[in-house]
Short mmCIF file of C-alpha atoms and ligand atoms in Angstrom, two decimals:
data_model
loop_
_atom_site.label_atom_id
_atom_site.label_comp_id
_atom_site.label_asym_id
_atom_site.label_seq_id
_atom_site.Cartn_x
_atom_site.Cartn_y
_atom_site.Cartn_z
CA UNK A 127 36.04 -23.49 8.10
CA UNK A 128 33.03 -21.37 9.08
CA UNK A 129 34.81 -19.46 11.34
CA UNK A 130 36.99 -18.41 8.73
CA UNK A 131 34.20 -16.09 7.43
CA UNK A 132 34.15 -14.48 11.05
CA UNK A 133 37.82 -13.34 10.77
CA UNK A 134 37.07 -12.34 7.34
CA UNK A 135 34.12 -9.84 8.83
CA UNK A 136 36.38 -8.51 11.27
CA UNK A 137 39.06 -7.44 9.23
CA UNK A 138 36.59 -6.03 7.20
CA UNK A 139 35.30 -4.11 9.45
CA UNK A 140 38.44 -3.76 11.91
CA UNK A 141 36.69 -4.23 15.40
CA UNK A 142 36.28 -6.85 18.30
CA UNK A 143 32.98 -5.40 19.36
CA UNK A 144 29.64 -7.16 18.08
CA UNK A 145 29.07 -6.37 14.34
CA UNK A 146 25.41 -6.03 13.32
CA UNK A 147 23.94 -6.10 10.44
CA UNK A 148 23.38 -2.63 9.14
CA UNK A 149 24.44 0.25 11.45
CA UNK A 150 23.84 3.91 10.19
CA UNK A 151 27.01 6.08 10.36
CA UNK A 152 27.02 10.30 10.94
CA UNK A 153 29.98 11.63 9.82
CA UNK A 154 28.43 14.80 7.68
CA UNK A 155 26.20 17.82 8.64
CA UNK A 156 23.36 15.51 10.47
CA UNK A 157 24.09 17.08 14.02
CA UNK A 158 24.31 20.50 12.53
CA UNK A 159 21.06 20.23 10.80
CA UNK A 160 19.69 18.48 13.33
CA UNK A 161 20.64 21.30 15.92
CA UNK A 162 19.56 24.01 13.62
CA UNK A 163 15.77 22.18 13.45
CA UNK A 164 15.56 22.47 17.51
CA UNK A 165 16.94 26.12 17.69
CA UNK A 166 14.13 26.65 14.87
CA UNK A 167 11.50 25.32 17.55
CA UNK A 168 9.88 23.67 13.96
CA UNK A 169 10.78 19.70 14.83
CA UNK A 170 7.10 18.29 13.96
CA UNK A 171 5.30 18.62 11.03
CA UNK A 172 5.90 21.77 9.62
CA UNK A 173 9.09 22.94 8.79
CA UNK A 174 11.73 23.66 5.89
CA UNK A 175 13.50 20.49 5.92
CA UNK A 176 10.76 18.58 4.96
CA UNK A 177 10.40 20.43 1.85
CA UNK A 178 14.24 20.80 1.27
CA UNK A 179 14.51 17.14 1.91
CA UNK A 180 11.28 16.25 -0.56
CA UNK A 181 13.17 18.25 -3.35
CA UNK A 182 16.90 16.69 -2.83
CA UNK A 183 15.08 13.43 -2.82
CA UNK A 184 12.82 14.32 -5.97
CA UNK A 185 16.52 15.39 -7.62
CA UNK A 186 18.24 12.92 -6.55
CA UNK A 187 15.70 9.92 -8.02
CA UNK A 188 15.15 12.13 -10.92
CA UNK A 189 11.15 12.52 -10.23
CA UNK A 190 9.17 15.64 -10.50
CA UNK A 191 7.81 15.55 -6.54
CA UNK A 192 8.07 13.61 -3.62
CA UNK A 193 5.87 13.27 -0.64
CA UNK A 194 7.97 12.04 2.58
CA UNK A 195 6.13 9.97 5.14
CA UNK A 196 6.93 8.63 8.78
CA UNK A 197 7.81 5.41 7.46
CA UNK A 198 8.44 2.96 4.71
CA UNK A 199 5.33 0.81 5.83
CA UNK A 200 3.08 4.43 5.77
CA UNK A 201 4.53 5.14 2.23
CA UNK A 202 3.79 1.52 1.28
CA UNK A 203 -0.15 2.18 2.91
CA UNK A 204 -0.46 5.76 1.30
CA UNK A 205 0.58 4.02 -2.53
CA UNK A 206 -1.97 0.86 -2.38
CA UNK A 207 -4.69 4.12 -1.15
CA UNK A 208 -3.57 6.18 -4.53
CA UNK A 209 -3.85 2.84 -6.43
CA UNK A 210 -7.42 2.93 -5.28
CA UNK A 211 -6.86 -0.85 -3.76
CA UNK A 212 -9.48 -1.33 -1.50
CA UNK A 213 -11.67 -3.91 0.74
CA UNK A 214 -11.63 -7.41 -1.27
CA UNK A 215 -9.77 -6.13 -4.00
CA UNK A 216 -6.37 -8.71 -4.51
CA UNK A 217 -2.91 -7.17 -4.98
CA UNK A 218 0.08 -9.53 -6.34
CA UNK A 219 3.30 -9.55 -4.73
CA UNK A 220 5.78 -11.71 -3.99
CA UNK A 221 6.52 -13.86 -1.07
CA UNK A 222 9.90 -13.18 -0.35
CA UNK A 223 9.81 -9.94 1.26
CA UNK A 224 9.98 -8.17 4.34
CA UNK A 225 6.34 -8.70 6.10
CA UNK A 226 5.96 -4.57 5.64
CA UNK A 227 4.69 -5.31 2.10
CA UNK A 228 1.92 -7.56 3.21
CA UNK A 229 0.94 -5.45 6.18
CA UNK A 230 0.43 -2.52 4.39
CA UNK A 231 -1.87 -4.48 1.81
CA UNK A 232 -3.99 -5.81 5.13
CA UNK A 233 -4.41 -2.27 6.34
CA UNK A 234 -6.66 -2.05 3.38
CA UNK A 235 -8.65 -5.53 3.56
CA UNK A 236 -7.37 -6.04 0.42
CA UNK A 237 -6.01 -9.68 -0.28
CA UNK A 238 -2.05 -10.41 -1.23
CA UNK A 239 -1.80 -12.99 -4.19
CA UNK A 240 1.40 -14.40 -3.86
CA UNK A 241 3.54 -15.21 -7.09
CA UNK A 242 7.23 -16.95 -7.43
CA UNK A 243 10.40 -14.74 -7.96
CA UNK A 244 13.44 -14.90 -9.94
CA UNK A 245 16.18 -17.17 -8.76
CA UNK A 246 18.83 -14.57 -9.73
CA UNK A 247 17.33 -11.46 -8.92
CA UNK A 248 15.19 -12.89 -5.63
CA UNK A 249 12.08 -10.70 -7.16
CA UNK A 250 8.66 -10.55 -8.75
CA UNK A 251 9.38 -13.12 -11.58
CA UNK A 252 7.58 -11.37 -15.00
CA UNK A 253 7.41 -14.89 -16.49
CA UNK A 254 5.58 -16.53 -13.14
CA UNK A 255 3.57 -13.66 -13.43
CA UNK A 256 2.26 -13.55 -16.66
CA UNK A 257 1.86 -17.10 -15.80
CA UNK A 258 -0.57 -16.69 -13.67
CA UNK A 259 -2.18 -13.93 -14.88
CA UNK A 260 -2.85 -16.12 -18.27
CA UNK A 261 -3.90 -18.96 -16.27
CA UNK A 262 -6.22 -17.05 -13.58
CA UNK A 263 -7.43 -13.97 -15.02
CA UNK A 264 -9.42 -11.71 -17.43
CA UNK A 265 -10.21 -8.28 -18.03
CA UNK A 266 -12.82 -6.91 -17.68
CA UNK A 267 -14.12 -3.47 -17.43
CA UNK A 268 -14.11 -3.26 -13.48
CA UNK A 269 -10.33 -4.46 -13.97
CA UNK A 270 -8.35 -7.35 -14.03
CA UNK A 271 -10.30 -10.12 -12.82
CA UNK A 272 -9.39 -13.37 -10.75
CA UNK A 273 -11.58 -16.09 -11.85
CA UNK A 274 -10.41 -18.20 -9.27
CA UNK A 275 -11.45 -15.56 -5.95
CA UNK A 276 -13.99 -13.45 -7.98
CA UNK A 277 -11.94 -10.84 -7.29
CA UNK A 278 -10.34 -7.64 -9.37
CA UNK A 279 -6.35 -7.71 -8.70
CA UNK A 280 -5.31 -3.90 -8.36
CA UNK A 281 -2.09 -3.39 -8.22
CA UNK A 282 1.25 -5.65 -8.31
CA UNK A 283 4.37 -4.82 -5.94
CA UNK A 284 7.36 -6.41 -6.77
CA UNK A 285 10.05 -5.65 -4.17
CA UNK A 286 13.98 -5.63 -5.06
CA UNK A 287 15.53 -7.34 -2.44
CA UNK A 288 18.56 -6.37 -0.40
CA UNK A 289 18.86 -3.72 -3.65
CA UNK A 290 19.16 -5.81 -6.47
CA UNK A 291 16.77 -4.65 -9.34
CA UNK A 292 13.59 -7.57 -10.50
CA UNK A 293 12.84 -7.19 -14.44
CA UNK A 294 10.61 -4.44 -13.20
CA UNK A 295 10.71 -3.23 -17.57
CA UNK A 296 8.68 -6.56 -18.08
CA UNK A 297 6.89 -6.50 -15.05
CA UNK A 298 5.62 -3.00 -16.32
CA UNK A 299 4.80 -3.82 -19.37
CA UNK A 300 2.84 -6.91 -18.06
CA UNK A 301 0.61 -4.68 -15.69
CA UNK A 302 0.28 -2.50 -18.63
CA UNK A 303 -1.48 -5.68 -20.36
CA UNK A 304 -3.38 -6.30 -17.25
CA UNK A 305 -4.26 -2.50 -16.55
CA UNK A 306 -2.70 -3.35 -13.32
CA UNK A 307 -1.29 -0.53 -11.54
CA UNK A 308 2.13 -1.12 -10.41
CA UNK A 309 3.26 -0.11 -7.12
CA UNK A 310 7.78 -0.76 -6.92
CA UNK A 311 8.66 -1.36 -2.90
CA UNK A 312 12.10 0.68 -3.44
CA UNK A 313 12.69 0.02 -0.20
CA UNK A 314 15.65 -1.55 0.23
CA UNK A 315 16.81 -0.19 -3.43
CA UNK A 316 17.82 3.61 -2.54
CA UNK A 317 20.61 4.00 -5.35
CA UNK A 318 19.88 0.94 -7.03
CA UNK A 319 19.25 1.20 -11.24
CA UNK A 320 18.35 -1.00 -13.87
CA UNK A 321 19.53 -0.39 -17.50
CA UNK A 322 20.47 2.91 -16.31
CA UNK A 323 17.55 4.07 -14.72
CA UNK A 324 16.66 4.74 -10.69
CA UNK A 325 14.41 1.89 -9.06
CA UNK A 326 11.29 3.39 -8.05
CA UNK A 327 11.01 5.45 -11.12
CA UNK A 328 9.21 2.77 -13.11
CA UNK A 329 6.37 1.93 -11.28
CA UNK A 330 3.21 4.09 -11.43
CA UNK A 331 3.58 4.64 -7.26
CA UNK A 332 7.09 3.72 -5.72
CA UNK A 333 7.47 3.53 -1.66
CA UNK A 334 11.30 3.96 -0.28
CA UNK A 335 11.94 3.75 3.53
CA UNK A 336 14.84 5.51 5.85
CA UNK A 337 14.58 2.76 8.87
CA UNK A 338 17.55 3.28 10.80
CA UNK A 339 18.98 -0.26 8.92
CA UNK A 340 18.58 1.08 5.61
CA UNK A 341 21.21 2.34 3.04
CA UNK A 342 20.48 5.95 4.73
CA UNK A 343 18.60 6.80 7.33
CA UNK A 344 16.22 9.27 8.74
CA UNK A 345 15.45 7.72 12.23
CA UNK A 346 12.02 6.29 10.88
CA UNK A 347 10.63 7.66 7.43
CA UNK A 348 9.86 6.83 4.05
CA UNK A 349 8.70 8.25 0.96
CA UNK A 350 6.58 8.39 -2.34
CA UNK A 351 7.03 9.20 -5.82
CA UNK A 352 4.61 8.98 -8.31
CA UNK A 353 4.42 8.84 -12.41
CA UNK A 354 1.53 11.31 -12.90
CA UNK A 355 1.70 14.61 -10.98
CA UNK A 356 -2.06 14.68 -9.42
CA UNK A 357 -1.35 11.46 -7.81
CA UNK A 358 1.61 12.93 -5.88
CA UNK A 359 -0.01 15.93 -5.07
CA UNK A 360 -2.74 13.59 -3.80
CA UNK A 361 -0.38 11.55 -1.86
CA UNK A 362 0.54 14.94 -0.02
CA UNK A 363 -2.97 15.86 0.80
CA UNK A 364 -3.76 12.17 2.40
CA UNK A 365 -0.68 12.08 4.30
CA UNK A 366 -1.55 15.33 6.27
CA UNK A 367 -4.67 15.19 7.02
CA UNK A 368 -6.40 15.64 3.81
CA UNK A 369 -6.78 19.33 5.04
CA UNK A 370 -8.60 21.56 2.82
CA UNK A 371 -5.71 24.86 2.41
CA UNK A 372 -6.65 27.75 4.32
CA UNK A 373 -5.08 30.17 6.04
CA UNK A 374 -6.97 29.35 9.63
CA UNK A 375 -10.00 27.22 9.06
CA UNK A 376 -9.56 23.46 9.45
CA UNK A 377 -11.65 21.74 6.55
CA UNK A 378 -10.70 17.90 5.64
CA UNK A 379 -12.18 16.40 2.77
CA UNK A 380 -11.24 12.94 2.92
CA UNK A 381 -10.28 10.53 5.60
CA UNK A 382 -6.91 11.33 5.85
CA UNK A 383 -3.72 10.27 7.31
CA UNK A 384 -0.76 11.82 10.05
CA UNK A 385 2.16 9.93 7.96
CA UNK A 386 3.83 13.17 7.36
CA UNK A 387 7.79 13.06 8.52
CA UNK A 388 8.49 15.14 11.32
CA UNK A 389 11.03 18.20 10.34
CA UNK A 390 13.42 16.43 13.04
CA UNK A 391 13.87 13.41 10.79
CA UNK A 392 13.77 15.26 7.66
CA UNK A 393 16.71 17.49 8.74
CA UNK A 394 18.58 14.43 9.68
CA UNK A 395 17.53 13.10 5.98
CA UNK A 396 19.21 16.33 4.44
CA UNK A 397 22.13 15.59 5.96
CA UNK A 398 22.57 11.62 5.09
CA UNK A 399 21.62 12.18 1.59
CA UNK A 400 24.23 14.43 1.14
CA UNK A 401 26.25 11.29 1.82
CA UNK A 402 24.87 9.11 -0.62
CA UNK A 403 27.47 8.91 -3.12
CA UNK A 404 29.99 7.58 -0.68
CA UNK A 405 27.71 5.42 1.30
CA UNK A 406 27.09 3.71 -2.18
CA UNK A 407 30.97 3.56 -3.50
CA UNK A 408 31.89 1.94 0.27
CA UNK A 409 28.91 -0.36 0.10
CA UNK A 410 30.39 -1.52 -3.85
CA UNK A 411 33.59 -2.09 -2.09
CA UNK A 412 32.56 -4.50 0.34
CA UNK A 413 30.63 -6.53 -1.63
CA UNK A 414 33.59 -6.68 -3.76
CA UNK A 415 35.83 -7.98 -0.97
CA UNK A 416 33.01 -10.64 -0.06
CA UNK A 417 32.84 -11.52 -3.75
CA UNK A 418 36.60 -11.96 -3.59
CA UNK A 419 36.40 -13.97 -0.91
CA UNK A 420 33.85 -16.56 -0.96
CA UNK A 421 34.98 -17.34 -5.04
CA UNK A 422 37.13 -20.39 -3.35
CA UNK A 423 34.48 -21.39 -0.64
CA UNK A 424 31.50 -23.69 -0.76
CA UNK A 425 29.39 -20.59 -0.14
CA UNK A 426 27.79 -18.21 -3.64
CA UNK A 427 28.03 -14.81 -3.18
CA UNK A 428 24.70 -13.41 -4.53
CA UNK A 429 26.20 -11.21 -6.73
CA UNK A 430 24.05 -8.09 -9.14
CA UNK A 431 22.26 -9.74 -11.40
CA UNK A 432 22.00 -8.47 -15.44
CA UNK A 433 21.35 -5.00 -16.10
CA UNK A 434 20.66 -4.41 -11.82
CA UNK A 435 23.55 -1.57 -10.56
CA UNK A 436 23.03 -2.55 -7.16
CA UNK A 437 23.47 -0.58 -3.67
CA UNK A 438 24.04 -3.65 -2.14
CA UNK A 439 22.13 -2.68 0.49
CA UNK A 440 22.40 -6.50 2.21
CA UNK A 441 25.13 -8.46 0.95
CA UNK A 442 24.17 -12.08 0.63
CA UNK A 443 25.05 -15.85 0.09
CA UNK A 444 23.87 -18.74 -0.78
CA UNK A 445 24.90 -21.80 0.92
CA UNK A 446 26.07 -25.03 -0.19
CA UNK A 447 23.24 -27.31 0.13
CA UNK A 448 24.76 -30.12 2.43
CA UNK A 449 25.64 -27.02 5.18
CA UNK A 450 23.37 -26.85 7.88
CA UNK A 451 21.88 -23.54 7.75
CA UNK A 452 21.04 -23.47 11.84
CA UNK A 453 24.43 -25.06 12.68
CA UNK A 454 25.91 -22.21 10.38
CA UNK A 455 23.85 -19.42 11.67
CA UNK A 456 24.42 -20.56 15.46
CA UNK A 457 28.21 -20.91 14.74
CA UNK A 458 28.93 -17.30 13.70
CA UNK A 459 26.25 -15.62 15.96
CA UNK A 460 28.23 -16.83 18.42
CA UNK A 461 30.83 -15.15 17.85
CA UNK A 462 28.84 -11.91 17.65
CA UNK A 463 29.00 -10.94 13.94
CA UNK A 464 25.53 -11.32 13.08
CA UNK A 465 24.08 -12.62 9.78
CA UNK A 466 20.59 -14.15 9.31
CA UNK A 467 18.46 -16.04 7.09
CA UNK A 468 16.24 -14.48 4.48
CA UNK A 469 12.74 -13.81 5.93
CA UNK A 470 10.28 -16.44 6.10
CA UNK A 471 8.17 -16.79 2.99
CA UNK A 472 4.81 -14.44 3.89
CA UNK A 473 2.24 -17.20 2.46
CA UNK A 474 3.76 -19.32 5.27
CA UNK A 475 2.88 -16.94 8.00
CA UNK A 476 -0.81 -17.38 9.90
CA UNK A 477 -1.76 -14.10 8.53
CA UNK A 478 -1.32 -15.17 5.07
CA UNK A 479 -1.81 -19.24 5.17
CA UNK A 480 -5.18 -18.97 3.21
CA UNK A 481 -4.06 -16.74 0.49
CA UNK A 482 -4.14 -17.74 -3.06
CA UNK A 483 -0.39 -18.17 -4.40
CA UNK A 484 1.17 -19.44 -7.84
CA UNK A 485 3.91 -22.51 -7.60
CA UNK A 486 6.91 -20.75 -5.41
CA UNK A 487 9.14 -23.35 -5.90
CA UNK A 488 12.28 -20.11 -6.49
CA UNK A 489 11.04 -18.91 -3.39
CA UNK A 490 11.37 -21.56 -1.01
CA UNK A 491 14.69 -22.72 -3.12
CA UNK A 492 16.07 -18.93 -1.64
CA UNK A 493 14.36 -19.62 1.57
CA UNK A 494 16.19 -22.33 2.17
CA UNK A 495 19.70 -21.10 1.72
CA UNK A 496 20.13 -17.21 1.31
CA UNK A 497 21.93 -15.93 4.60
CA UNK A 498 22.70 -11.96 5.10
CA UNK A 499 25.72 -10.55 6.10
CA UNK A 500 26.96 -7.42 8.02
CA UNK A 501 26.44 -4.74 5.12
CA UNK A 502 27.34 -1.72 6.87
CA UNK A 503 28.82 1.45 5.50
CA UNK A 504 32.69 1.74 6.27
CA UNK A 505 34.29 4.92 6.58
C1 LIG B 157 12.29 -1.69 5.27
C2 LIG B 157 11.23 -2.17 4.37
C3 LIG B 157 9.96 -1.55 4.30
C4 LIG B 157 9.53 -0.37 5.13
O1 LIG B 157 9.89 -0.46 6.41
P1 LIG B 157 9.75 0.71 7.51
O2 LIG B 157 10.49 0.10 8.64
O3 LIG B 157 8.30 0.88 7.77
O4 LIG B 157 10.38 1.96 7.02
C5 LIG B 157 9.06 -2.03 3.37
N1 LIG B 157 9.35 -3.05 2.56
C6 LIG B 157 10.55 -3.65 2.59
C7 LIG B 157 10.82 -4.74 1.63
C8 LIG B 157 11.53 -3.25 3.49
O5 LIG B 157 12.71 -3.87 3.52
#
């Protein structure tokens, strides 16, 4: 019966060799562009594709700017620094994500407060939030205060896993209450809207990364939009160096930060994006054909949830609660067509044991049965 989901993957997919998870696919102009950055000699950190690749971004998303960075986890770092989030300063997110979120809190010795998510959605959960908010906090003129830790909570990050949008409209309007800033981790939602609009345009800061597993790829890199204009131009200035402009002298200003993308990656970035329309209509596809299929098994396809237009970026299922998730997992491994659990909730992890957390019960509901599936583009 389980094994019936491995012939299923490889007819999808139409091979005998392993199938991972999420394998990147260059079929468009990334060798030419890639090519053309070596003969230009520019591969590091200046260059044109950077900026070419900042503004396709910036029109893709439909934001003003964009500041590109060598990874998702150094876009994630460079937002919580904009957001002013700081040593012993708390920042809410949510415990089922991808341990990036958390680290880049850490690298600021700020806390993570960790609050449940939405059964359907598998983010930030506005009610649970405002929850605890109402139950823990006040404002006060340093900020939102925790009256539990003493505390001022900065910033929130909900994350939309595997693509599929959170109620990031009530979330806003929640950290608008709160004068929280809110920071979206896009990402894993490249493509992704809700009601309409791009993820990562509604938070005040909004991180997106190109790891080689995501929707598209740049090698490593990542990137950050803002809402107001200084903050991006900020973002920029920290992220090389927080050099002072001028033609020869070297002047920083601030403590600032090598997270700019190298020109290499960025002209590989060009060249992916130009893809992203059919990268997106393939990736609908499949998780049609899963959807199709596992509507007469035991398994739930974790479909889009209301108003989310998904990229689908992992598809997922739930199991049925009397499968063995290890027995499952070890069964189709086997067979080399790998799928995985969802991560491990973060408040679980040593790191994160002592942190202060709302009632998760959603979260270790999804914990228990969500398993991933190969997701990759097929063209
Ligand atoms: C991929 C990912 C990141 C960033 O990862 P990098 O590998 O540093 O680009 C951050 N948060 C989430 C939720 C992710 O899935």
């Amino acid at each position: 019966m389980t094994l019936e989901i491995v012939r299923f993957v490889r007819d999808l997919y139409q091979t005998k060799d392993p199938i991972y998870l999420h394998e990147p696919l260059f079929i468009g102009n990334e060798r030419k562009y890639v090519l053309d950055a070596i003969d230009s000699t520019f591969v590091s950190s200046v260059g044109a594709y950077v900026d070419r690749f900042e503004k396709d971004f910036s029109e893709y998303i439909g934001t003003e700017k964009a500041v590109a960075c060598v990874n998702g986890t150094a876009a994630l770092h460079i937002s919580l620094i904009l957001a002013n989030v700081g040593l012993n300063d708390e920042v809410i997110t949510q415990p089922l994500t991808f341990i990036a979120t958390c680290n880049a809190i850490s690298y600021q010795k700020a806390h993570p407060v960790f609050v449940d998510v939405d059964k359907d959605t598998m983010g930030l959960s506005p009610d649970a939030l405002e929850a605890f908010l109402a139950q823990n906090t006040t404002v006060t003129e340093k900020g939102c205060l925790n009256k539990t830790t003493g505390r001022i909570i900065k910033a929130v990050i909900p994350m939309h896993t595997f693509g599929h949008a959170c109620r990031i409209d009530e979330i806003a309007d929640i950290c608008n209450k709160w004068h929280i800033t809110l920071i979206e981790d896009a990402a894993e939602a490249l493509g992704s809207t809700y009601k309409g609009k791009a993820l990562g345009t509604f938070g005040d800061i909004s991180a997106f990364s190109f790891n080689g597993n995501k929707v598209m790829t740049t090698g490593g890199g990542g990137m950050v939009i803002a809402k107001q204009s200084d903050t991006i131009i900020r973002a920029k200035h920290l992220t090389t160096t927080a050099k002072v402009p001028h033609p020869y002298e070297f002047t920083h200003d601030n403590i600032g930060y090598n997270y700019r993308m190298p020109n290499l990656n960025a002209a590989l970035g060009c060249a992916q994006l130009e893809q992203i329309k059919g990268y997106l209509k393939s990736k609908r596809e499949t998780a049609n054909r899963y959807k199709d299929f596992f509507a007469d098994r035991p398994e739930t396809f974790v479909d889009e949830p209301e108003n989310s237009h998904s990229n689908f970026w992992l598809n997922a299922i739930l199991l049925d609660d009397t499968q063995n998730r290890d027995d499952f997992l070890q069964i189709i491994n086997a067979q080399q067509v790998m799928v995985r659990p969802i991560w491990t909730l973060m408040n679980k992890l040593s790191m994160f044991k002592g942190c202060q957390t709302g009632s998760l019960d959603n979260a270790e509901w999804l914990e228990k049965y969500v398993i991933n599936l190969p997701s990759s583009v097929r063209m």
